[in-house]
Amino acid sequence: MSENNPFPGENNTGHIWDDNLRELLNEPPGWWRIGFHASWICVVLYTIWYPSWPLIDGHFKGVSGWTSIGEYKEDLSAIEEIRAPYEAKLQGMSAAAILADDELSSYVSASAKVLFGDNCAACHGSGGQGGPNFPVLADDDWLYGGSIDAIQASISNGRQGMMTAHGKTLSSDEVDSLAQSIVDGNVTGNALYMGKACFACHGADGKGMAALGSANLTDSIYRFAGDQLESVKYTISHGVNDPSDAETRNAVMPKFGDKLSETDIKKLAVYVRKMGGGQ
């Protein structure tokens, strides 16, 4: 084949394709060879220094003794050392006292963000903006009161209010009339409001009662999703957590007193209170 090589002296293999395409035998440049040998040397050193090769009874742990878990524990220990003095103070203080302390309040705002994300954001949104059928926490409208103590009680004990379904006691026209009055912000001006004893839970002024967790009907803030008018009609007809109505709205906040520590609950109470402004 070399006898028929049309490119003699070029140091090619003698294989020619498409008249002039050929494979050369030139050695790679020196810098490339140095880099190649340096790379496998680095690989060998790496596998000696760090955990690497599998063994019958485990794996080679490396001369450095490094592990990712060990590094994690060291970093966590350093963070906990920084947090320790703040956490010690929080344990002996009430949520109200923490809120009043600027330094601790700022610490809680930073440290409770993860707590909120892990335990509250799924329902209330990462910024407290609420979600379908879940209350907004980033405003000043509170069903059970927005004081720091009331918020702490809600987190610790959970909430499960109840509104009676009125679909069987009110006609469709009466339901429509009440719903329209609520959407218009003039529920107390509707004779049905007082005549059907709605005021017993929502108050004579329609602003709700924190003791019962009854909603303020005058502020145009709607917890349940969907068209406002139709949503209000549905709530009046089927109630909330009413066991006598199969189509009642379900609105239950679980209690976290058994899941979170007292300090964590105080942190969340302060975090939520600062998020919405409280009362």
PDB file of C-alpha atoms in Angstrom:
ATOM      1  CA  MET A   1       0.000   0.000   0.000  1.00  0.00           C
ATOM      2  CA  SER A   2       2.866   2.339   0.806  1.00  0.00           C
ATOM      3  CA  GLU A   3       4.173   1.821  -2.720  1.00  0.00           C
ATOM      4  CA  ASN A   4       1.022   3.464  -4.061  1.00  0.00           C
ATOM      5  CA  ASN A   5       1.050   6.324  -1.548  1.00  0.00           C
ATOM      6  CA  PRO A   6       0.499   9.546  -3.500  1.00  0.00           C
ATOM      7  CA  PHE A   7       1.883  11.535  -0.561  1.00  0.00           C
ATOM      8  CA  PRO A   8       5.339  10.049   0.026  1.00  0.00           C
ATOM      9  CA  GLY A   9       7.358  11.381   2.939  1.00  0.00           C
ATOM     10  CA  GLU A  10       4.285  12.751   4.705  1.00  0.00           C
ATOM     11  CA  ASN A  11       4.416  10.136   7.494  1.00  0.00           C
ATOM     12  CA  ASN A  12       0.885   8.880   6.925  1.00  0.00           C
ATOM     13  CA  THR A  13      -0.452   5.328   7.286  1.00  0.00           C
ATOM     14  CA  GLY A  14      -0.899   4.843   3.566  1.00  0.00           C
ATOM     15  CA  HIS A  15      -4.686   4.629   3.904  1.00  0.00           C
ATOM     16  CA  ILE A  16      -6.246   7.122   1.500  1.00  0.00           C
ATOM     17  CA  TRP A  17      -9.972   7.932   1.268  1.00  0.00           C
ATOM     18  CA  ASP A  18     -11.700  10.132  -1.259  1.00  0.00           C
ATOM     19  CA  ASP A  19      -8.442  10.855  -3.097  1.00  0.00           C
ATOM     20  CA  ASN A  20      -6.779  12.933  -0.375  1.00  0.00           C
ATOM     21  CA  LEU A  21      -8.224  12.086   3.062  1.00  0.00           C
ATOM     22  CA  ARG A  22      -5.561  10.252   5.084  1.00  0.00           C
ATOM     23  CA  GLU A  23      -4.415   9.416   8.612  1.00  0.00           C
ATOM     24  CA  LEU A  24      -1.108  10.850   9.798  1.00  0.00           C
ATOM     25  CA  LEU A  25       1.328   9.278  12.251  1.00  0.00           C
ATOM     26  CA  ASN A  26       2.586  12.467  13.861  1.00  0.00           C
ATOM     27  CA  GLU A  27       3.067  12.262  17.623  1.00  0.00           C
ATOM     28  CA  PRO A  28       1.042  14.682  19.786  1.00  0.00           C
ATOM     29  CA  PRO A  29       2.887  17.799  20.938  1.00  0.00           C
ATOM     30  CA  GLY A  30       4.942  17.729  24.102  1.00  0.00           C
ATOM     31  CA  TRP A  31       2.568  19.889  26.121  1.00  0.00           C
ATOM     32  CA  TRP A  32      -0.254  17.440  25.370  1.00  0.00           C
ATOM     33  CA  ARG A  33       1.812  14.438  26.522  1.00  0.00           C
ATOM     34  CA  ILE A  34       2.783  16.246  29.706  1.00  0.00           C
ATOM     35  CA  GLY A  35      -0.864  17.085  30.409  1.00  0.00           C
ATOM     36  CA  PHE A  36      -1.942  13.495  29.746  1.00  0.00           C
ATOM     37  CA  HIS A  37       0.553  12.015  32.193  1.00  0.00           C
ATOM     38  CA  ALA A  38      -0.150  14.718  34.762  1.00  0.00           C
ATOM     39  CA  SER A  39      -3.863  13.918  34.612  1.00  0.00           C
ATOM     40  CA  TRP A  40      -3.557  10.209  35.459  1.00  0.00           C
ATOM     41  CA  ILE A  41      -1.037  11.009  38.176  1.00  0.00           C
ATOM     42  CA  CYS A  42      -3.580  13.421  39.704  1.00  0.00           C
ATOM     43  CA  VAL A  43      -6.262  10.729  39.491  1.00  0.00           C
ATOM     44  CA  VAL A  44      -4.080   8.254  41.372  1.00  0.00           C
ATOM     45  CA  LEU A  45      -3.218  10.822  44.046  1.00  0.00           C
ATOM     46  CA  TYR A  46      -6.905  11.757  44.360  1.00  0.00           C
ATOM     47  CA  THR A  47      -7.945   8.139  44.950  1.00  0.00           C
ATOM     48  CA  ILE A  48      -5.246   7.825  47.604  1.00  0.00           C
ATOM     49  CA  TRP A  49      -6.160  11.052  49.399  1.00  0.00           C
ATOM     50  CA  TYR A  50      -9.963  10.652  49.330  1.00  0.00           C
ATOM     51  CA  PRO A  51     -12.308   7.676  49.882  1.00  0.00           C
ATOM     52  CA  SER A  52     -12.358   5.686  46.668  1.00  0.00           C
ATOM     53  CA  TRP A  53     -11.769   2.021  45.906  1.00  0.00           C
ATOM     54  CA  PRO A  54     -14.369  -0.587  46.937  1.00  0.00           C
ATOM     55  CA  LEU A  55     -13.054  -3.371  49.164  1.00  0.00           C
ATOM     56  CA  ILE A  56     -14.502  -6.680  50.313  1.00  0.00           C
ATOM     57  CA  ASP A  57     -15.366  -5.299  53.743  1.00  0.00           C
ATOM     58  CA  GLY A  58     -16.193  -1.731  52.716  1.00  0.00           C
ATOM     59  CA  HIS A  59     -14.069   0.787  50.854  1.00  0.00           C
ATOM     60  CA  PHE A  60     -10.696   2.472  51.015  1.00  0.00           C
ATOM     61  CA  LYS A  61     -11.238   5.487  53.289  1.00  0.00           C
ATOM     62  CA  GLY A  62      -8.367   7.601  51.980  1.00  0.00           C
ATOM     63  CA  VAL A  63      -5.374   8.890  53.905  1.00  0.00           C
ATOM     64  CA  SER A  64      -7.105  12.217  54.632  1.00  0.00           C
ATOM     65  CA  GLY A  65     -10.024  10.588  56.454  1.00  0.00           C
ATOM     66  CA  TRP A  66     -12.424  13.026  54.754  1.00  0.00           C
ATOM     67  CA  THR A  67     -16.122  12.205  54.302  1.00  0.00           C
ATOM     68  CA  SER A  68     -19.013  14.347  53.114  1.00  0.00           C
ATOM     69  CA  ILE A  69     -20.961  13.457  56.275  1.00  0.00           C
ATOM     70  CA  GLY A  70     -18.027  14.528  58.406  1.00  0.00           C
ATOM     71  CA  GLU A  71     -17.780  17.848  56.575  1.00  0.00           C
ATOM     72  CA  TYR A  72     -21.534  18.348  57.000  1.00  0.00           C
ATOM     73  CA  LYS A  73     -21.326  17.684  60.747  1.00  0.00           C
ATOM     74  CA  GLU A  74     -18.440  20.118  61.124  1.00  0.00           C
ATOM     75  CA  ASP A  75     -20.347  22.847  59.291  1.00  0.00           C
ATOM     76  CA  LEU A  76     -23.506  22.128  61.284  1.00  0.00           C
ATOM     77  CA  SER A  77     -21.580  22.260  64.529  1.00  0.00           C
ATOM     78  CA  ALA A  78     -20.144  25.651  63.567  1.00  0.00           C
ATOM     79  CA  ILE A  79     -23.616  26.996  62.767  1.00  0.00           C
ATOM     80  CA  GLU A  80     -25.090  25.620  65.996  1.00  0.00           C
ATOM     81  CA  GLU A  81     -22.284  27.269  67.944  1.00  0.00           C
ATOM     82  CA  ILE A  82     -23.280  30.619  66.442  1.00  0.00           C
ATOM     83  CA  ARG A  83     -26.967  29.993  67.133  1.00  0.00           C
ATOM     84  CA  ALA A  84     -26.528  28.644  70.669  1.00  0.00           C
ATOM     85  CA  PRO A  85     -26.617  31.946  72.597  1.00  0.00           C
ATOM     86  CA  TYR A  86     -29.711  33.102  70.702  1.00  0.00           C
ATOM     87  CA  GLU A  87     -31.497  29.785  71.143  1.00  0.00           C
ATOM     88  CA  ALA A  88     -30.737  29.812  74.876  1.00  0.00           C
ATOM     89  CA  LYS A  89     -32.350  33.231  75.211  1.00  0.00           C
ATOM     90  CA  LEU A  90     -35.418  32.183  73.221  1.00  0.00           C
ATOM     91  CA  GLN A  91     -36.149  29.235  75.499  1.00  0.00           C
ATOM     92  CA  GLY A  92     -36.678  31.445  78.523  1.00  0.00           C
ATOM     93  CA  MET A  93     -38.698  34.169  76.809  1.00  0.00           C
ATOM     94  CA  SER A  94     -42.309  34.471  75.743  1.00  0.00           C
ATOM     95  CA  ALA A  95     -43.201  35.059  72.114  1.00  0.00           C
ATOM     96  CA  ALA A  96     -44.302  38.592  72.999  1.00  0.00           C
ATOM     97  CA  ALA A  97     -40.940  39.329  74.655  1.00  0.00           C
ATOM     98  CA  ILE A  98     -39.079  37.955  71.634  1.00  0.00           C
ATOM     99  CA  LEU A  99     -41.131  40.156  69.330  1.00  0.00           C
ATOM    100  CA  ALA A 100     -40.258  43.207  71.425  1.00  0.00           C
ATOM    101  CA  ASP A 101     -36.508  42.458  71.331  1.00  0.00           C
ATOM    102  CA  ASP A 102     -35.095  43.846  68.076  1.00  0.00           C
ATOM    103  CA  GLU A 103     -32.033  41.592  68.013  1.00  0.00           C
ATOM    104  CA  LEU A 104     -33.905  38.371  68.759  1.00  0.00           C
ATOM    105  CA  SER A 105     -36.771  39.360  66.497  1.00  0.00           C
ATOM    106  CA  SER A 106     -34.339  39.798  63.605  1.00  0.00           C
ATOM    107  CA  TYR A 107     -32.719  36.452  64.408  1.00  0.00           C
ATOM    108  CA  VAL A 108     -36.113  34.735  64.403  1.00  0.00           C
ATOM    109  CA  SER A 109     -37.058  36.356  61.087  1.00  0.00           C
ATOM    110  CA  ALA A 110     -34.012  34.709  59.527  1.00  0.00           C
ATOM    111  CA  SER A 111     -34.051  31.348  61.305  1.00  0.00           C
ATOM    112  CA  ALA A 112     -37.815  30.723  61.150  1.00  0.00           C
ATOM    113  CA  LYS A 113     -37.946  31.062  57.375  1.00  0.00           C
ATOM    114  CA  VAL A 114     -36.985  27.409  56.965  1.00  0.00           C
ATOM    115  CA  LEU A 115     -39.459  26.366  59.666  1.00  0.00           C
ATOM    116  CA  PHE A 116     -42.223  28.203  57.845  1.00  0.00           C
ATOM    117  CA  GLY A 117     -41.236  26.666  54.530  1.00  0.00           C
ATOM    118  CA  ASP A 118     -41.217  23.142  55.961  1.00  0.00           C
ATOM    119  CA  ASN A 119     -44.441  23.340  57.962  1.00  0.00           C
ATOM    120  CA  CYS A 120     -46.643  26.190  56.739  1.00  0.00           C
ATOM    121  CA  ALA A 121     -45.864  27.126  53.145  1.00  0.00           C
ATOM    122  CA  ALA A 122     -47.636  24.130  51.608  1.00  0.00           C
ATOM    123  CA  CYS A 123     -50.988  25.630  52.633  1.00  0.00           C
ATOM    124  CA  HIS A 124     -50.289  29.311  53.228  1.00  0.00           C
ATOM    125  CA  GLY A 125     -47.710  29.956  50.495  1.00  0.00           C
ATOM    126  CA  SER A 126     -44.009  30.709  50.853  1.00  0.00           C
ATOM    127  CA  GLY A 127     -44.727  34.383  51.484  1.00  0.00           C
ATOM    128  CA  GLY A 128     -47.932  33.903  53.464  1.00  0.00           C
ATOM    129  CA  GLN A 129     -49.989  34.844  50.421  1.00  0.00           C
ATOM    130  CA  GLY A 130     -52.351  31.946  51.032  1.00  0.00           C
ATOM    131  CA  GLY A 131     -53.594  29.365  48.591  1.00  0.00           C
ATOM    132  CA  PRO A 132     -56.873  27.942  47.326  1.00  0.00           C
ATOM    133  CA  ASN A 133     -59.095  27.585  50.414  1.00  0.00           C
ATOM    134  CA  PHE A 134     -56.306  28.561  52.817  1.00  0.00           C
ATOM    135  CA  PRO A 135     -56.079  31.904  54.663  1.00  0.00           C
ATOM    136  CA  VAL A 136     -53.669  34.673  53.734  1.00  0.00           C
ATOM    137  CA  LEU A 137     -51.189  35.369  56.539  1.00  0.00           C
ATOM    138  CA  ALA A 138     -49.621  38.454  54.973  1.00  0.00           C
ATOM    139  CA  ASP A 139     -52.521  40.764  55.774  1.00  0.00           C
ATOM    140  CA  ASP A 140     -54.189  42.022  58.955  1.00  0.00           C
ATOM    141  CA  ASP A 141     -57.339  39.905  58.673  1.00  0.00           C
ATOM    142  CA  TRP A 142     -57.354  37.246  61.395  1.00  0.00           C
ATOM    143  CA  LEU A 143     -60.121  34.730  62.085  1.00  0.00           C
ATOM    144  CA  TYR A 144     -58.913  33.897  65.599  1.00  0.00           C
ATOM    145  CA  GLY A 145     -57.149  37.132  66.413  1.00  0.00           C
ATOM    146  CA  GLY A 146     -53.803  38.510  65.328  1.00  0.00           C
ATOM    147  CA  SER A 147     -52.163  39.045  68.708  1.00  0.00           C
ATOM    148  CA  ILE A 148     -48.897  37.221  69.233  1.00  0.00           C
ATOM    149  CA  ASP A 149     -50.515  34.987  71.866  1.00  0.00           C
ATOM    150  CA  ALA A 150     -53.480  34.153  69.617  1.00  0.00           C
ATOM    151  CA  ILE A 151     -51.169  33.262  66.728  1.00  0.00           C
ATOM    152  CA  GLN A 152     -49.074  31.055  68.997  1.00  0.00           C
ATOM    153  CA  ALA A 153     -52.224  29.297  70.230  1.00  0.00           C
ATOM    154  CA  SER A 154     -53.373  28.696  66.646  1.00  0.00           C
ATOM    155  CA  ILE A 155     -50.040  27.133  65.697  1.00  0.00           C
ATOM    156  CA  SER A 156     -49.777  25.027  68.828  1.00  0.00           C
ATOM    157  CA  ASN A 157     -53.365  23.801  69.115  1.00  0.00           C
ATOM    158  CA  GLY A 158     -54.606  23.997  65.531  1.00  0.00           C
ATOM    159  CA  ARG A 159     -57.981  25.375  64.478  1.00  0.00           C
ATOM    160  CA  GLN A 160     -61.209  23.774  63.336  1.00  0.00           C
ATOM    161  CA  GLY A 161     -64.076  26.225  63.221  1.00  0.00           C
ATOM    162  CA  MET A 162     -67.584  25.287  62.214  1.00  0.00           C
ATOM    163  CA  MET A 163     -70.282  27.093  60.282  1.00  0.00           C
ATOM    164  CA  THR A 164     -73.687  25.497  60.076  1.00  0.00           C
ATOM    165  CA  ALA A 165     -74.976  24.632  56.617  1.00  0.00           C
ATOM    166  CA  HIS A 166     -78.085  26.713  55.855  1.00  0.00           C
ATOM    167  CA  GLY A 167     -79.059  25.125  52.557  1.00  0.00           C
ATOM    168  CA  LYS A 168     -82.032  23.396  54.180  1.00  0.00           C
ATOM    169  CA  THR A 169     -83.212  26.316  56.303  1.00  0.00           C
ATOM    170  CA  LEU A 170     -82.943  29.082  53.702  1.00  0.00           C
ATOM    171  CA  SER A 171     -84.550  29.255  50.305  1.00  0.00           C
ATOM    172  CA  SER A 172     -82.364  29.708  47.240  1.00  0.00           C
ATOM    173  CA  ASP A 173     -83.592  33.302  46.966  1.00  0.00           C
ATOM    174  CA  GLU A 174     -82.596  33.978  50.574  1.00  0.00           C
ATOM    175  CA  VAL A 175     -79.171  32.447  50.002  1.00  0.00           C
ATOM    176  CA  ASP A 176     -78.745  34.601  46.892  1.00  0.00           C
ATOM    177  CA  SER A 177     -79.821  37.717  48.788  1.00  0.00           C
ATOM    178  CA  LEU A 178     -77.435  37.147  51.693  1.00  0.00           C
ATOM    179  CA  ALA A 179     -74.542  36.279  49.390  1.00  0.00           C
ATOM    180  CA  GLN A 180     -75.071  39.404  47.305  1.00  0.00           C
ATOM    181  CA  SER A 181     -75.170  41.553  50.450  1.00  0.00           C
ATOM    182  CA  ILE A 182     -71.861  40.077  51.613  1.00  0.00           C
ATOM    183  CA  VAL A 183     -70.180  40.656  48.251  1.00  0.00           C
ATOM    184  CA  ASP A 184     -71.565  44.208  48.202  1.00  0.00           C
ATOM    185  CA  GLY A 185     -70.152  44.829  51.695  1.00  0.00           C
ATOM    186  CA  ASN A 186     -73.556  45.629  53.182  1.00  0.00           C
ATOM    187  CA  VAL A 187     -74.560  42.427  54.910  1.00  0.00           C
ATOM    188  CA  THR A 188     -75.861  44.172  58.037  1.00  0.00           C
ATOM    189  CA  GLY A 189     -78.281  46.102  55.866  1.00  0.00           C
ATOM    190  CA  ASN A 190     -80.012  42.889  54.873  1.00  0.00           C
ATOM    191  CA  ALA A 191     -82.946  42.023  57.147  1.00  0.00           C
ATOM    192  CA  LEU A 192     -82.159  38.337  56.727  1.00  0.00           C
ATOM    193  CA  TYR A 193     -78.821  38.816  58.471  1.00  0.00           C
ATOM    194  CA  MET A 194     -80.473  39.697  61.760  1.00  0.00           C
ATOM    195  CA  GLY A 195     -83.648  37.698  61.166  1.00  0.00           C
ATOM    196  CA  LYS A 196     -81.859  34.407  60.523  1.00  0.00           C
ATOM    197  CA  ALA A 197     -79.466  34.856  63.465  1.00  0.00           C
ATOM    198  CA  CYS A 198     -76.327  35.202  61.323  1.00  0.00           C
ATOM    199  CA  PHE A 199     -75.277  37.920  63.763  1.00  0.00           C
ATOM    200  CA  ALA A 200     -74.995  35.358  66.582  1.00  0.00           C
ATOM    201  CA  CYS A 201     -71.650  34.217  65.148  1.00  0.00           C
ATOM    202  CA  HIS A 202     -70.593  37.087  62.916  1.00  0.00           C
ATOM    203  CA  GLY A 203     -71.627  39.894  65.271  1.00  0.00           C
ATOM    204  CA  ALA A 204     -74.185  42.639  64.924  1.00  0.00           C
ATOM    205  CA  ASP A 205     -71.652  44.649  62.925  1.00  0.00           C
ATOM    206  CA  GLY A 206     -70.751  41.684  60.687  1.00  0.00           C
ATOM    207  CA  LYS A 207     -67.078  41.867  61.614  1.00  0.00           C
ATOM    208  CA  GLY A 208     -66.870  38.362  63.038  1.00  0.00           C
ATOM    209  CA  MET A 209     -65.790  37.071  66.439  1.00  0.00           C
ATOM    210  CA  ALA A 210     -62.257  35.910  67.172  1.00  0.00           C
ATOM    211  CA  ALA A 211     -63.522  33.664  69.967  1.00  0.00           C
ATOM    212  CA  LEU A 212     -65.465  31.622  67.404  1.00  0.00           C
ATOM    213  CA  GLY A 213     -63.179  32.119  64.433  1.00  0.00           C
ATOM    214  CA  SER A 214     -66.105  33.524  62.479  1.00  0.00           C
ATOM    215  CA  ALA A 215     -65.232  35.566  59.402  1.00  0.00           C
ATOM    216  CA  ASN A 216     -65.471  39.309  58.973  1.00  0.00           C
ATOM    217  CA  LEU A 217     -68.213  39.735  56.360  1.00  0.00           C
ATOM    218  CA  THR A 218     -67.580  43.418  55.712  1.00  0.00           C
ATOM    219  CA  ASP A 219     -63.986  43.516  54.433  1.00  0.00           C
ATOM    220  CA  SER A 220     -64.347  41.737  51.057  1.00  0.00           C
ATOM    221  CA  ILE A 221     -61.668  39.209  52.004  1.00  0.00           C
ATOM    222  CA  TYR A 222     -62.636  35.728  50.855  1.00  0.00           C
ATOM    223  CA  ARG A 223     -60.904  32.621  52.065  1.00  0.00           C
ATOM    224  CA  PHE A 224     -62.389  30.136  49.649  1.00  0.00           C
ATOM    225  CA  ALA A 225     -61.409  30.132  45.990  1.00  0.00           C
ATOM    226  CA  GLY A 226     -63.601  30.642  42.960  1.00  0.00           C
ATOM    227  CA  ASP A 227     -66.096  33.258  41.853  1.00  0.00           C
ATOM    228  CA  GLN A 228     -66.794  35.417  44.905  1.00  0.00           C
ATOM    229  CA  LEU A 229     -70.575  35.397  44.696  1.00  0.00           C
ATOM    230  CA  GLU A 230     -70.865  31.695  43.896  1.00  0.00           C
ATOM    231  CA  SER A 231     -68.287  30.853  46.550  1.00  0.00           C
ATOM    232  CA  VAL A 232     -70.241  32.739  49.221  1.00  0.00           C
ATOM    233  CA  LYS A 233     -73.474  31.049  48.135  1.00  0.00           C
ATOM    234  CA  TYR A 234     -71.823  27.663  48.458  1.00  0.00           C
ATOM    235  CA  THR A 235     -70.487  28.439  51.922  1.00  0.00           C
ATOM    236  CA  ILE A 236     -73.884  29.642  53.151  1.00  0.00           C
ATOM    237  CA  SER A 237     -75.605  26.566  51.730  1.00  0.00           C
ATOM    238  CA  HIS A 238     -73.141  23.888  52.838  1.00  0.00           C
ATOM    239  CA  GLY A 239     -71.326  25.487  55.752  1.00  0.00           C
ATOM    240  CA  VAL A 240     -67.816  24.779  56.952  1.00  0.00           C
ATOM    241  CA  ASN A 241     -66.874  21.549  58.749  1.00  0.00           C
ATOM    242  CA  ASP A 242     -70.559  20.749  59.245  1.00  0.00           C
ATOM    243  CA  PRO A 243     -70.832  16.964  59.672  1.00  0.00           C
ATOM    244  CA  SER A 244     -74.514  17.050  58.714  1.00  0.00           C
ATOM    245  CA  ASP A 245     -73.720  18.174  55.153  1.00  0.00           C
ATOM    246  CA  ALA A 246     -71.783  15.842  52.869  1.00  0.00           C
ATOM    247  CA  GLU A 247     -70.701  18.765  50.675  1.00  0.00           C
ATOM    248  CA  THR A 248     -69.542  21.021  53.487  1.00  0.00           C
ATOM    249  CA  ARG A 249     -66.266  22.880  53.105  1.00  0.00           C
ATOM    250  CA  ASN A 250     -63.313  21.309  54.878  1.00  0.00           C
ATOM    251  CA  ALA A 251     -61.189  23.837  56.713  1.00  0.00           C
ATOM    252  CA  VAL A 252     -58.918  22.357  59.345  1.00  0.00           C
ATOM    253  CA  MET A 253     -55.535  23.578  60.522  1.00  0.00           C
ATOM    254  CA  PRO A 254     -53.554  20.782  62.195  1.00  0.00           C
ATOM    255  CA  LYS A 255     -51.949  21.370  65.551  1.00  0.00           C
ATOM    256  CA  PHE A 256     -48.171  21.561  65.690  1.00  0.00           C
ATOM    257  CA  GLY A 257     -47.784  21.369  69.463  1.00  0.00           C
ATOM    258  CA  ASP A 258     -46.976  17.659  69.225  1.00  0.00           C
ATOM    259  CA  LYS A 259     -44.648  18.045  66.247  1.00  0.00           C
ATOM    260  CA  LEU A 260     -42.582  21.150  66.958  1.00  0.00           C
ATOM    261  CA  SER A 261     -40.743  22.276  70.063  1.00  0.00           C
ATOM    262  CA  GLU A 262     -42.066  25.149  72.134  1.00  0.00           C
ATOM    263  CA  THR A 263     -39.197  27.321  70.911  1.00  0.00           C
ATOM    264  CA  ASP A 264     -39.968  26.550  67.273  1.00  0.00           C
ATOM    265  CA  ILE A 265     -43.628  27.429  67.811  1.00  0.00           C
ATOM    266  CA  LYS A 266     -42.629  30.750  69.372  1.00  0.00           C
ATOM    267  CA  LYS A 267     -40.377  31.410  66.394  1.00  0.00           C
ATOM    268  CA  LEU A 268     -43.206  30.738  63.964  1.00  0.00           C
ATOM    269  CA  ALA A 269     -45.592  32.915  65.961  1.00  0.00           C
ATOM    270  CA  VAL A 270     -43.172  35.842  65.774  1.00  0.00           C
ATOM    271  CA  TYR A 271     -42.472  35.185  62.090  1.00  0.00           C
ATOM    272  CA  VAL A 272     -46.170  35.095  61.168  1.00  0.00           C
ATOM    273  CA  ARG A 273     -46.962  38.093  63.364  1.00  0.00           C
ATOM    274  CA  LYS A 274     -44.320  40.171  61.580  1.00  0.00           C
ATOM    275  CA  MET A 275     -45.464  38.874  58.220  1.00  0.00           C
ATOM    276  CA  GLY A 276     -49.042  40.079  58.570  1.00  0.00           C
ATOM    277  CA  GLY A 277     -48.791  42.955  60.985  1.00  0.00           C
ATOM    278  CA  GLY A 278     -50.969  41.325  63.610  1.00  0.00           C
ATOM    279  CA  GLN A 279     -53.471  43.113  65.763  1.00  0.00           C
TER     280      GLN A 279
END
